Amino acid sequence: MKRWKKALLVLTALVFSFMHLPAIKVSAASFLDCEVTLKSPHTIEGMPLYETNVVFTVTNKTDSRLDNLLAYLSFADIQNGRIYDDEFGAAGETVIRLPGLAAKESTTITIPLQIAFAGHFLISASVVNPNSGSVAVSDAISVTMTRITAMNNSLVIMTAVIMPVICLTIAVCLTNRKKMSRQHID
């Protein structure tokens, strides 16, 4: 009987000690209200001044209406370890306001994108719920922009050699023409 009393006393002490542990509060940001999925493009490869549309879907994962959501694109430069906004045209400064999204409802957003710089970038779509502090981010797409450096060497050489010859020929012809017209007058 003494063992049972000791075990009960230890169990009671443990229960009371757990009751006095600080409560852990789960923040609202740990629960994602939305899901963001990039639809297109899947990757981007090209040369600067590339234009396309980024299309993504925002889905309300809750059982209630979400109001005043903010959607935008994020740009990260992998090579230089920087983030950008205005280097991607209006898309870098565009914030789409979603007035409301019903429970389990989805909406598709299209943002025009212009890429003016060479490099390797990652682009993702994000949605912020200002009411809960929740931020949902899509998977990133890879962007590779190649510098325009490959010039046609034969064309450059032809232009560098032929243009001065043509200009010199025209100058000589005009000079000889003036001399001939003076000789005719005299």
mmCIF file of C-alpha atoms in Angstrom:
data_model
loop_
_atom_site.group_PDB
_atom_site.id
_atom_site.type_symbol
_atom_site.label_atom_id
_atom_site.label_comp_id
_atom_site.label_asym_id
_atom_site.label_seq_id
_atom_site.Cartn_x
_atom_site.Cartn_y
_atom_site.Cartn_z
ATOM 1 C CA MET A 1 0.000 0.000 0.000
ATOM 2 C CA LYS A 2 2.875 2.323 0.712
ATOM 3 C CA ARG A 3 4.069 1.995 -2.892
ATOM 4 C CA TRP A 4 0.703 3.097 -4.222
ATOM 5 C CA LYS A 5 0.713 6.127 -1.938
ATOM 6 C CA LYS A 6 4.224 7.095 -3.053
ATOM 7 C CA ALA A 7 3.295 6.632 -6.721
ATOM 8 C CA LEU A 8 0.144 8.696 -6.266
ATOM 9 C CA LEU A 9 2.127 11.395 -4.447
ATOM 10 C CA VAL A 10 4.730 11.520 -7.280
ATOM 11 C CA LEU A 11 1.998 11.624 -9.924
ATOM 12 C CA THR A 12 0.218 14.461 -8.102
ATOM 13 C CA ALA A 13 3.487 16.401 -7.803
ATOM 14 C CA LEU A 14 4.130 15.963 -11.547
ATOM 15 C CA VAL A 15 0.620 17.141 -12.466
ATOM 16 C CA PHE A 16 0.943 20.250 -10.295
ATOM 17 C CA SER A 17 4.414 21.039 -11.661
ATOM 18 C CA PHE A 18 3.159 20.775 -15.278
ATOM 19 C CA MET A 19 0.285 23.081 -14.440
ATOM 20 C CA HIS A 20 2.765 25.818 -13.512
ATOM 21 C CA LEU A 21 4.819 25.597 -16.703
ATOM 22 C CA PRO A 22 4.520 28.720 -18.883
ATOM 23 C CA ALA A 23 1.949 28.415 -21.614
ATOM 24 C CA ILE A 24 3.261 28.469 -25.174
ATOM 25 C CA LYS A 25 1.316 30.821 -27.328
ATOM 26 C CA VAL A 26 1.042 29.931 -31.010
ATOM 27 C CA SER A 27 1.206 33.043 -33.161
ATOM 28 C CA ALA A 28 -1.310 33.648 -35.917
ATOM 29 C CA ALA A 29 1.499 33.740 -38.487
ATOM 30 C CA SER A 30 2.272 30.058 -37.861
ATOM 31 C CA PHE A 31 -1.036 29.108 -39.480
ATOM 32 C CA LEU A 32 -1.155 29.882 -43.180
ATOM 33 C CA ASP A 33 -4.478 31.331 -44.266
ATOM 34 C CA CYS A 34 -3.714 30.980 -47.981
ATOM 35 C CA GLU A 35 -1.880 28.841 -50.439
ATOM 36 C CA VAL A 36 -0.037 30.458 -53.363
ATOM 37 C CA THR A 37 0.740 28.429 -56.487
ATOM 38 C CA LEU A 38 2.651 29.714 -59.516
ATOM 39 C CA LYS A 39 0.912 28.593 -62.712
ATOM 40 C CA SER A 40 3.205 30.037 -65.378
ATOM 41 C CA PRO A 41 5.903 30.370 -66.458
ATOM 42 C CA HIS A 42 7.780 27.428 -64.942
ATOM 43 C CA THR A 43 11.219 28.809 -65.842
ATOM 44 C CA ILE A 44 12.429 31.811 -67.815
ATOM 45 C CA GLU A 45 15.502 31.829 -70.042
ATOM 46 C CA GLY A 46 16.346 34.583 -72.477
ATOM 47 C CA MET A 47 18.059 37.903 -72.947
ATOM 48 C CA PRO A 48 17.364 41.214 -71.198
ATOM 49 C CA LEU A 49 14.252 43.158 -72.202
ATOM 50 C CA TYR A 50 12.334 39.902 -71.904
ATOM 51 C CA GLU A 51 8.606 40.340 -71.325
ATOM 52 C CA THR A 52 6.100 37.807 -69.995
ATOM 53 C CA ASN A 53 3.193 37.452 -67.568
ATOM 54 C CA VAL A 54 3.512 35.760 -64.191
ATOM 55 C CA VAL A 55 0.294 33.925 -63.354
ATOM 56 C CA PHE A 56 -0.410 32.555 -59.877
ATOM 57 C CA THR A 57 -3.386 31.256 -57.899
ATOM 58 C CA VAL A 58 -4.319 32.281 -54.358
ATOM 59 C CA THR A 59 -6.503 29.828 -52.411
ATOM 60 C CA ASN A 60 -8.229 30.557 -49.100
ATOM 61 C CA LYS A 61 -7.501 27.495 -46.923
ATOM 62 C CA THR A 62 -9.774 28.564 -44.046
ATOM 63 C CA ASP A 63 -13.451 28.011 -43.371
ATOM 64 C CA SER A 64 -14.145 31.748 -43.248
ATOM 65 C CA ARG A 65 -13.847 34.756 -45.545
ATOM 66 C CA LEU A 66 -10.477 36.522 -45.765
ATOM 67 C CA ASP A 67 -10.501 40.252 -46.459
ATOM 68 C CA ASN A 68 -7.882 42.752 -47.671
ATOM 69 C CA LEU A 69 -5.203 40.289 -48.803
ATOM 70 C CA LEU A 70 -2.102 41.732 -50.495
ATOM 71 C CA ALA A 71 -0.388 39.799 -53.327
ATOM 72 C CA TYR A 72 2.975 40.672 -54.887
ATOM 73 C CA LEU A 73 6.074 39.226 -56.590
ATOM 74 C CA SER A 74 9.494 38.913 -54.940
ATOM 75 C CA PHE A 75 12.797 38.895 -56.833
ATOM 76 C CA ALA A 76 16.098 37.504 -55.526
ATOM 77 C CA ASP A 77 19.434 37.816 -57.369
ATOM 78 C CA ILE A 78 21.247 34.525 -56.779
ATOM 79 C CA GLN A 79 24.650 35.708 -58.063
ATOM 80 C CA ASN A 80 24.819 38.963 -56.105
ATOM 81 C CA GLY A 81 22.767 38.016 -53.045
ATOM 82 C CA ARG A 82 20.346 40.937 -53.433
ATOM 83 C CA ILE A 83 16.623 41.479 -53.683
ATOM 84 C CA TYR A 84 15.065 43.825 -56.215
ATOM 85 C CA ASP A 85 11.902 45.723 -56.888
ATOM 86 C CA ASP A 86 12.157 48.380 -59.612
ATOM 87 C CA GLU A 87 14.633 46.417 -61.766
ATOM 88 C CA PHE A 88 11.706 44.307 -62.961
ATOM 89 C CA GLY A 89 9.548 47.112 -64.283
ATOM 90 C CA ALA A 90 6.134 47.761 -62.827
ATOM 91 C CA ALA A 91 5.929 44.160 -61.544
ATOM 92 C CA GLY A 92 8.475 44.969 -58.829
ATOM 93 C CA GLU A 93 6.268 47.715 -57.449
ATOM 94 C CA THR A 94 2.890 46.060 -58.032
ATOM 95 C CA VAL A 95 0.769 45.063 -55.050
ATOM 96 C CA ILE A 96 -2.568 43.480 -55.896
ATOM 97 C CA ARG A 97 -5.267 44.058 -53.294
ATOM 98 C CA LEU A 98 -7.784 41.258 -52.995
ATOM 99 C CA PRO A 99 -10.875 42.770 -51.342
ATOM 100 C CA GLY A 100 -12.138 39.394 -50.198
ATOM 101 C CA LEU A 101 -11.799 35.676 -50.734
ATOM 102 C CA ALA A 102 -14.595 33.363 -49.571
ATOM 103 C CA ALA A 103 -13.851 30.153 -47.654
ATOM 104 C CA LYS A 104 -11.988 27.611 -49.838
ATOM 105 C CA GLU A 105 -12.261 30.013 -52.826
ATOM 106 C CA SER A 106 -9.404 30.545 -55.304
ATOM 107 C CA THR A 107 -8.543 33.444 -57.576
ATOM 108 C CA THR A 108 -5.980 33.797 -60.346
ATOM 109 C CA ILE A 109 -3.700 36.840 -60.565
ATOM 110 C CA THR A 110 -1.648 37.933 -63.594
ATOM 111 C CA ILE A 111 1.225 40.411 -63.248
ATOM 112 C CA PRO A 112 3.116 41.603 -66.364
ATOM 113 C CA LEU A 113 6.882 41.207 -65.983
ATOM 114 C CA GLN A 114 9.745 42.886 -67.833
ATOM 115 C CA ILE A 115 13.308 41.733 -67.154
ATOM 116 C CA ALA A 116 15.944 44.282 -68.155
ATOM 117 C CA PHE A 117 19.065 42.829 -66.507
ATOM 118 C CA ALA A 118 21.272 39.810 -67.116
ATOM 119 C CA GLY A 119 21.827 37.315 -64.326
ATOM 120 C CA HIS A 120 20.294 34.424 -62.428
ATOM 121 C CA PHE A 121 17.195 35.262 -60.388
ATOM 122 C CA LEU A 122 14.443 33.530 -58.440
ATOM 123 C CA ILE A 123 10.901 34.883 -58.584
ATOM 124 C CA SER A 124 8.149 33.915 -56.162
ATOM 125 C CA ALA A 125 4.612 35.113 -55.466
ATOM 126 C CA SER A 126 3.561 36.084 -51.940
ATOM 127 C CA VAL A 127 0.269 36.856 -50.220
ATOM 128 C CA VAL A 128 0.033 38.715 -46.901
ATOM 129 C CA ASN A 129 -3.009 38.700 -44.645
ATOM 130 C CA PRO A 130 -2.657 41.968 -42.667
ATOM 131 C CA ASN A 131 -5.372 40.845 -40.235
ATOM 132 C CA SER A 132 -3.576 37.688 -39.045
ATOM 133 C CA GLY A 133 0.019 38.457 -40.027
ATOM 134 C CA SER A 134 0.126 35.278 -42.094
ATOM 135 C CA VAL A 135 2.365 35.230 -45.172
ATOM 136 C CA ALA A 136 2.073 32.531 -47.844
ATOM 137 C CA VAL A 137 4.831 32.177 -50.445
ATOM 138 C CA SER A 138 4.853 30.085 -53.614
ATOM 139 C CA ASP A 139 7.734 27.956 -54.787
ATOM 140 C CA ALA A 140 10.216 30.045 -56.761
ATOM 141 C CA ILE A 141 10.788 29.925 -60.515
ATOM 142 C CA SER A 142 14.268 30.162 -61.955
ATOM 143 C CA VAL A 143 15.133 33.056 -64.264
ATOM 144 C CA THR A 144 18.328 33.066 -66.332
ATOM 145 C CA MET A 145 19.023 36.122 -68.468
ATOM 146 C CA THR A 146 22.084 35.913 -70.738
ATOM 147 C CA ARG A 147 24.139 38.975 -71.593
ATOM 148 C CA ILE A 148 24.068 40.117 -75.214
ATOM 149 C CA THR A 149 27.813 39.782 -75.907
ATOM 150 C CA ALA A 150 28.083 37.389 -78.820
ATOM 151 C CA MET A 151 28.610 39.670 -81.807
ATOM 152 C CA ASN A 152 29.042 38.470 -85.355
ATOM 153 C CA ASN A 153 32.820 38.930 -85.742
ATOM 154 C CA SER A 154 32.844 38.775 -89.539
ATOM 155 C CA LEU A 155 30.174 41.481 -89.712
ATOM 156 C CA VAL A 156 32.167 43.702 -87.339
ATOM 157 C CA ILE A 157 35.349 43.265 -89.391
ATOM 158 C CA MET A 158 33.562 43.918 -92.673
ATOM 159 C CA THR A 159 31.986 47.052 -91.279
ATOM 160 C CA ALA A 160 35.277 48.267 -89.793
ATOM 161 C CA VAL A 161 37.140 47.777 -93.093
ATOM 162 C CA ILE A 162 34.532 48.535 -95.773
ATOM 163 C CA MET A 163 32.962 51.676 -94.266
ATOM 164 C CA PRO A 164 36.246 53.672 -94.182
ATOM 165 C CA VAL A 165 37.028 52.549 -97.747
ATOM 166 C CA ILE A 166 33.589 53.683 -98.964
ATOM 167 C CA CYS A 167 33.923 57.029 -97.148
ATOM 168 C CA LEU A 168 37.437 57.583 -98.565
ATOM 169 C CA THR A 169 36.254 56.738 -102.100
ATOM 170 C CA ILE A 170 33.370 59.216 -101.838
ATOM 171 C CA ALA A 171 35.712 61.929 -100.532
ATOM 172 C CA VAL A 172 38.202 61.357 -103.388
ATOM 173 C CA CYS A 173 35.416 61.384 -105.993
ATOM 174 C CA LEU A 174 33.981 64.642 -104.659
ATOM 175 C CA THR A 175 37.426 66.260 -104.571
ATOM 176 C CA ASN A 176 38.184 65.193 -108.177
ATOM 177 C CA ARG A 177 34.787 66.440 -109.299
ATOM 178 C CA LYS A 178 35.511 69.890 -107.858
ATOM 179 C CA LYS A 179 38.897 69.972 -109.593
ATOM 180 C CA MET A 180 37.348 68.985 -112.951
ATOM 181 C CA SER A 181 34.621 71.588 -112.669
ATOM 182 C CA ARG A 182 37.254 74.295 -111.994
ATOM 183 C CA GLN A 183 39.280 73.200 -115.025
ATOM 184 C CA HIS A 184 36.208 73.489 -117.248
ATOM 185 C CA ILE A 185 35.566 77.002 -116.011
ATOM 186 C CA ASP A 186 39.163 78.139 -116.696
#
